[in-house]
CSV table of C-alpha atoms in Angstrom, one decimal:
chain,number,residue,atom,x,y,z
A,171,UNK,CA,44.6,26.3,-37.3
A,172,UNK,CA,44.5,23.2,-34.4
A,173,UNK,CA,41.4,21.8,-35.1
A,174,UNK,CA,39.5,21.9,-31.8
A,175,UNK,CA,39.1,18.2,-29.9
A,176,UNK,CA,36.0,16.2,-30.4
A,177,UNK,CA,32.4,17.5,-27.7
A,178,UNK,CA,32.2,14.5,-24.9
A,179,UNK,CA,29.4,14.7,-23.2
A,180,UNK,CA,30.2,13.0,-19.0
A,181,UNK,CA,28.7,9.6,-19.1
A,182,UNK,CA,26.7,10.6,-16.3
A,183,UNK,CA,25.3,13.4,-18.1
A,184,UNK,CA,24.3,11.2,-20.9
A,185,UNK,CA,23.1,9.0,-18.0
A,186,UNK,CA,20.5,10.7,-17.1
A,187,UNK,CA,19.3,12.2,-20.6
A,188,UNK,CA,18.3,8.3,-21.3
A,189,UNK,CA,16.6,8.8,-18.3
A,190,UNK,CA,14.7,11.4,-19.7
A,191,UNK,CA,14.4,9.9,-22.7
A,192,UNK,CA,13.1,6.4,-21.0
A,193,UNK,CA,16.0,4.2,-22.6
A,194,UNK,CA,16.4,2.1,-20.8
A,195,UNK,CA,18.6,0.0,-23.4
A,196,UNK,CA,20.9,3.0,-23.4
A,197,UNK,CA,21.0,2.9,-19.7
A,198,UNK,CA,22.3,-0.5,-19.3
A,199,UNK,CA,24.5,0.3,-21.5
A,200,UNK,CA,26.4,2.9,-20.2
A,201,UNK,CA,25.5,0.8,-16.3
A,202,UNK,CA,28.1,-1.5,-18.3
A,203,UNK,CA,30.4,0.5,-19.4
A,204,UNK,CA,29.9,2.8,-15.7
A,205,UNK,CA,28.9,0.4,-13.8
A,206,UNK,CA,30.4,2.8,-10.3
A,207,UNK,CA,27.4,5.4,-12.0
A,208,UNK,CA,24.9,2.9,-11.0
A,209,UNK,CA,24.0,5.1,-8.3
A,210,UNK,CA,24.7,8.5,-10.0
A,211,UNK,CA,23.3,11.5,-7.2
A,212,UNK,CA,22.5,14.6,-8.7
A,213,UNK,CA,25.1,17.2,-7.2
A,214,UNK,CA,23.1,20.1,-8.5
A,215,UNK,CA,21.3,22.2,-6.0
A,216,UNK,CA,17.3,21.7,-6.6
A,217,UNK,CA,19.2,18.1,-7.4
A,218,UNK,CA,19.0,16.7,-3.3
A,219,UNK,CA,21.4,13.9,-4.0
A,220,UNK,CA,18.8,12.1,-5.2
A,221,UNK,CA,19.5,9.4,-7.5
A,222,UNK,CA,18.8,7.4,-10.6
A,223,UNK,CA,16.4,5.5,-9.3
A,224,UNK,CA,14.9,8.7,-7.6
A,225,UNK,CA,14.8,10.4,-11.6
A,226,UNK,CA,13.2,7.2,-13.2
A,227,UNK,CA,10.6,6.3,-10.5
A,228,UNK,CA,10.1,10.4,-10.5
A,229,UNK,CA,9.0,10.1,-14.0
A,230,UNK,CA,7.3,7.0,-14.7
A,231,UNK,CA,10.3,5.3,-15.8
A,232,UNK,CA,8.5,1.2,-15.6
A,233,UNK,CA,11.6,0.4,-17.4
A,234,UNK,CA,14.3,2.0,-16.3
A,235,UNK,CA,13.6,0.5,-12.9
A,236,UNK,CA,13.8,-2.1,-13.2
A,237,UNK,CA,17.7,-1.9,-15.1
A,238,UNK,CA,18.8,0.1,-12.2
A,239,UNK,CA,17.4,-2.5,-9.8
A,240,UNK,CA,18.6,-5.5,-11.4
A,241,UNK,CA,22.0,-3.1,-10.9
A,242,UNK,CA,21.5,-3.8,-7.9
A,243,UNK,CA,20.9,0.3,-7.5
A,244,UNK,CA,18.8,-0.4,-3.8
A,245,UNK,CA,22.4,-3.1,-2.5
A,246,UNK,CA,22.8,-3.1,0.9
A,247,UNK,CA,20.1,-1.0,1.4
A,248,UNK,CA,17.3,2.1,-0.2
A,249,UNK,CA,19.0,5.2,-1.7
A,250,UNK,CA,17.9,8.3,0.8
A,251,UNK,CA,18.0,11.7,-1.2
A,252,UNK,CA,18.8,14.2,1.1
A,253,UNK,CA,15.7,14.5,2.1
A,254,UNK,CA,15.2,10.8,3.7
A,255,UNK,CA,13.0,9.7,0.7
A,256,UNK,CA,13.2,6.7,-1.3
A,257,UNK,CA,12.4,6.3,-5.2
A,258,UNK,CA,9.5,5.3,-3.7
A,259,UNK,CA,7.8,7.9,-1.6
A,260,UNK,CA,8.6,10.4,-4.9
A,261,UNK,CA,6.7,7.7,-7.6
A,262,UNK,CA,3.4,7.7,-5.1
A,263,UNK,CA,3.5,11.6,-5.2
A,264,UNK,CA,3.9,11.7,-9.1
A,265,UNK,CA,1.4,8.2,-9.6
A,266,UNK,CA,2.9,6.4,-11.0
A,267,UNK,CA,1.1,3.4,-10.9
A,268,UNK,CA,3.4,0.8,-12.7
A,269,UNK,CA,6.3,2.0,-11.1
A,270,UNK,CA,4.9,1.5,-7.2
A,271,UNK,CA,3.9,-2.3,-8.4
A,272,UNK,CA,7.4,-2.9,-8.9
A,273,UNK,CA,9.6,-1.6,-6.2
A,274,UNK,CA,6.9,-2.8,-3.6
A,275,UNK,CA,7.5,-5.9,-5.6
A,276,UNK,CA,11.2,-6.0,-5.8
A,277,UNK,CA,10.9,-5.1,-2.2
A,278,UNK,CA,8.8,-7.4,-1.5
A,279,UNK,CA,11.8,-10.2,-2.8
A,280,UNK,CA,14.3,-8.5,-1.2
A,281,UNK,CA,15.6,-9.4,2.8
A,282,UNK,CA,18.1,-6.5,4.4
A,283,UNK,CA,19.5,-7.5,7.9
A,284,UNK,CA,18.9,-5.0,10.9
A,285,UNK,CA,22.0,-3.0,10.5
A,286,UNK,CA,21.0,-2.7,6.5
A,287,UNK,CA,25.0,-3.9,6.1
A,288,UNK,CA,24.1,-7.6,3.8
A,289,UNK,CA,21.7,-7.4,1.3
A,290,UNK,CA,20.1,-10.8,-0.8
A,291,UNK,CA,17.3,-11.8,-2.9
A,292,UNK,CA,15.8,-14.9,-1.7
A,293,UNK,CA,14.4,-15.2,-5.0
A,294,UNK,CA,11.1,-16.0,-3.4
A,295,UNK,CA,8.8,-13.2,-2.6
A,296,UNK,CA,8.3,-15.1,0.1
A,297,UNK,CA,9.5,-13.5,4.0
A,298,UNK,CA,10.5,-11.0,2.3
A,299,UNK,CA,11.1,-7.9,4.2
A,300,UNK,CA,9.5,-5.0,3.3
A,301,UNK,CA,11.8,-2.8,4.2
A,302,UNK,CA,11.1,0.9,2.1
A,303,UNK,CA,7.8,0.5,3.0
A,304,UNK,CA,8.5,1.0,5.9
A,305,UNK,CA,10.5,4.2,5.2
A,306,UNK,CA,10.2,8.3,6.4
A,307,UNK,CA,11.8,10.7,5.1
A,308,UNK,CA,13.0,14.3,7.4
A,309,UNK,CA,9.3,14.9,8.3
A,310,UNK,CA,8.7,11.7,9.0
A,311,UNK,CA,6.2,10.6,5.9
A,312,UNK,CA,5.6,7.3,4.4
A,313,UNK,CA,5.0,6.3,0.3
A,314,UNK,CA,1.1,6.1,1.5
A,315,UNK,CA,1.4,9.1,3.1
A,316,UNK,CA,2.5,10.7,-0.3
A,317,UNK,CA,-0.2,9.0,-1.9
A,318,UNK,CA,-3.2,10.4,-0.1
A,319,UNK,CA,-2.1,14.0,-0.2
A,320,UNK,CA,-1.3,13.1,-3.7
A,321,UNK,CA,-4.8,11.7,-4.3
A,322,UNK,CA,-3.6,8.3,-6.1
A,323,UNK,CA,-6.1,6.2,-4.3
A,324,UNK,CA,-4.7,2.8,-6.9
A,325,UNK,CA,-1.2,3.7,-6.1
A,326,UNK,CA,-3.1,3.9,-2.5
A,327,UNK,CA,-4.6,0.2,-2.3
A,328,UNK,CA,-1.4,-1.2,-3.5
A,329,UNK,CA,0.7,0.4,-0.9
A,330,UNK,CA,-2.0,-0.9,1.6
A,331,UNK,CA,-2.2,-3.9,0.1
A,332,UNK,CA,1.8,-4.5,0.4
A,333,UNK,CA,2.3,-3.2,4.1
A,334,UNK,CA,4.3,-5.5,6.3
A,335,UNK,CA,1.7,-4.9,9.4
A,336,UNK,CA,-1.0,-4.7,6.8
A,337,UNK,CA,-4.3,-1.4,6.0
A,338,UNK,CA,-4.0,-1.6,9.6
A,339,UNK,CA,-1.6,-0.3,10.9
A,340,UNK,CA,-0.2,1.3,8.1
A,341,UNK,CA,-3.1,3.6,8.3
A,342,UNK,CA,-2.5,4.6,12.4
A,343,UNK,CA,0.9,5.8,11.7
A,344,UNK,CA,1.9,9.4,12.1
A,345,UNK,CA,4.5,12.0,11.0
A,346,UNK,CA,6.3,14.0,13.4
A,347,UNK,CA,3.3,16.0,13.5
A,348,UNK,CA,1.0,14.1,14.3
A,349,UNK,CA,-0.7,13.9,10.7
A,350,UNK,CA,-2.3,11.3,8.7
A,351,UNK,CA,-3.2,9.4,5.1
A,352,UNK,CA,-6.0,10.7,6.7
A,353,UNK,CA,-5.1,14.3,7.6
A,354,UNK,CA,-3.7,14.2,4.1
A,355,UNK,CA,-6.7,12.7,1.7
A,356,UNK,CA,-8.5,15.4,3.6
A,357,UNK,CA,-7.1,17.8,3.4
A,358,UNK,CA,-5.9,18.3,0.3
A,359,UNK,CA,-9.9,16.5,-0.5
A,360,UNK,CA,-9.1,13.1,-2.7
A,361,UNK,CA,-12.8,11.1,-1.7
A,362,UNK,CA,-11.8,8.2,-3.8
A,363,UNK,CA,-8.0,8.0,-1.2
A,364,UNK,CA,-11.6,9.3,2.3
A,365,UNK,CA,-13.4,6.0,1.9
A,366,UNK,CA,-9.9,3.8,0.9
A,367,UNK,CA,-8.0,5.5,3.9
A,368,UNK,CA,-11.7,4.2,6.5
A,369,UNK,CA,-12.0,1.2,4.8
A,370,UNK,CA,-8.6,-0.1,6.1
A,371,UNK,CA,-9.1,1.7,8.9
A,372,UNK,CA,-8.5,4.9,8.9
A,373,UNK,CA,-8.4,6.9,12.8
A,374,UNK,CA,-11.1,10.0,12.5
A,375,UNK,CA,-10.7,11.8,15.7
A,376,UNK,CA,-6.7,10.7,15.5
A,377,UNK,CA,-5.7,14.6,17.2
A,378,UNK,CA,-2.1,15.8,15.2
A,379,UNK,CA,-0.1,18.5,17.6
A,380,UNK,CA,-2.6,21.1,16.7
A,381,UNK,CA,-5.2,19.6,17.7
A,382,UNK,CA,-7.0,19.0,13.8
A,383,UNK,CA,-9.2,16.4,13.6
A,384,UNK,CA,-9.0,15.1,9.9
A,385,UNK,CA,-12.1,16.2,8.9
A,386,UNK,CA,-10.0,20.2,10.2
A,387,UNK,CA,-9.3,20.1,7.2
A,388,UNK,CA,-11.5,19.8,4.9
A,389,UNK,CA,-10.2,21.4,1.6
A,390,UNK,CA,-14.1,21.6,-0.1
A,391,UNK,CA,-17.0,21.4,1.6
A,392,UNK,CA,-18.6,18.1,-0.6
A,393,UNK,CA,-15.4,17.1,1.1
A,394,UNK,CA,-16.1,17.5,4.8
A,395,UNK,CA,-19.5,16.2,4.4
A,396,UNK,CA,-18.6,13.1,2.2
A,397,UNK,CA,-16.2,12.7,4.8
A,398,UNK,CA,-19.0,13.0,8.0
A,399,UNK,CA,-20.6,10.8,5.8
A,400,UNK,CA,-18.1,8.2,5.7
A,401,UNK,CA,-18.2,7.9,9.2
A,402,UNK,CA,-20.9,7.9,9.8
A,403,UNK,CA,-22.3,4.4,6.6
A,404,UNK,CA,-18.2,2.8,9.1
A,405,UNK,CA,-20.2,3.1,12.2
A,406,UNK,CA,-23.1,2.2,11.3
A,407,UNK,CA,-22.0,-0.3,10.4
A,408,UNK,CA,-19.9,-1.3,13.3
A,409,UNK,CA,-23.0,-1.4,15.2
A,410,UNK,CA,-24.2,-4.4,13.0
A,411,UNK,CA,-21.6,-6.2,13.7
A,412,UNK,CA,-21.4,-5.4,17.6
A,413,UNK,CA,-25.4,-6.7,17.0
A,414,UNK,CA,-24.3,-9.6,14.8
A,415,UNK,CA,-21.8,-10.8,17.3
A,416,UNK,CA,-24.2,-10.6,20.3
A,417,UNK,CA,-27.4,-12.3,18.9
A,418,UNK,CA,-24.6,-15.5,17.3
A,419,UNK,CA,-24.1,-16.5,21.6
A,420,UNK,CA,-27.8,-16.8,21.2
A,421,UNK,CA,-28.7,-18.5,18.0
A,422,UNK,CA,-25.8,-21.2,18.9
A,423,UNK,CA,-28.4,-21.5,22.1
A,424,UNK,CA,-31.5,-22.3,20.1
A,425,UNK,CA,-30.2,-24.9,17.9
A,426,UNK,CA,-28.7,-26.6,20.1
A,427,UNK,CA,-31.7,-26.6,22.3
A,428,UNK,CA,-33.9,-27.6,19.3
A,429,UNK,CA,-31.1,-30.7,18.3
A,430,UNK,CA,-32.1,-31.6,22.4
A,431,UNK,CA,-36.4,-31.9,21.4
A,432,UNK,CA,-35.3,-33.4,17.9
A,433,UNK,CA,-33.2,-36.0,19.5
A,434,UNK,CA,-35.5,-36.9,22.1
A,435,UNK,CA,-38.2,-37.3,20.0
A,436,UNK,CA,-40.3,-40.4,19.6
A,437,UNK,CA,-40.0,-41.3,15.8
A,438,UNK,CA,-41.4,-44.7,15.2
A,439,UNK,CA,-37.6,-46.4,14.6
A,440,UNK,CA,-40.3,-47.9,11.0
A,441,UNK,CA,-41.0,-44.7,9.4
A,442,UNK,CA,-36.8,-44.0,10.0
A,443,UNK,CA,-34.6,-44.2,6.5
A,444,UNK,CA,-30.8,-43.4,6.8
A,445,UNK,CA,-32.2,-40.7,10.0
A,446,UNK,CA,-34.7,-39.1,6.6
A,447,UNK,CA,-38.0,-39.7,8.6
A,448,UNK,CA,-40.2,-41.5,5.8
A,449,UNK,CA,-44.3,-39.7,5.7
A,450,UNK,CA,-46.5,-41.9,4.6
A,451,UNK,CA,-48.8,-41.7,1.5
A,452,UNK,CA,-52.0,-41.2,2.2
A,453,UNK,CA,-53.0,-40.4,-2.1
A,454,UNK,CA,-55.4,-43.5,-1.7
A,455,UNK,CA,-57.5,-42.7,1.2
A,456,UNK,CA,-58.3,-39.5,-0.6
A,457,UNK,CA,-59.6,-40.9,-3.6
């Protein structure tokens, strides 16, 4: 009988299996032998052409993500699947805080050209491009909306911290249907995320393409009551800030008038030492 040839597994399959189990050392060895598999898009019908980083980010494999980034996975530009989603979007949707932090930090150090044809790392973290955070999928959603829909408050705070335009601009963005991150958070009843978004400046009166506000999408009565309470609290804080701004000129004028009055007061020069008024001691007279 002719012996059967040894059964060999394709390197691409072995690589994906290593990512599934989180074996970063094996991933590194396979990529060293097969550097062309750094992206390795999933060609299965349900795979959406997800790359290695997409898979590792969705599973929360931080060490594997670090290996893939070092191998140049995001060069010359961030990898996208068939839905134009980045690995950061998948990690934010699943709530993998460490992976989100890693990807945001790597993105803040990366500098991309406008045409995404060239890439280089400035190595210091300053002046980065932060292009991954600005990416949208085919529905116009970004990573912040994914984190809000999933109810991942810590991930949301990380994304708001790294967003290049600041938290206020981040929470004002809308998808293709006009939904903001507040719409997604309200629709899923995520109370902590609601507070974070409102603190960042989310517009509670913003209406989507169907003329619905975030409060109208409240998943539960509790979420609706909580959202309205937060809105009232934010309104009171804004009124207090406006009153303080109005009172500041009055206080400054009063302080200026008081200083002028002190300057024209008749004070005995002999009782002034170093600009401080000396009060005479009358203890002997009291005795």
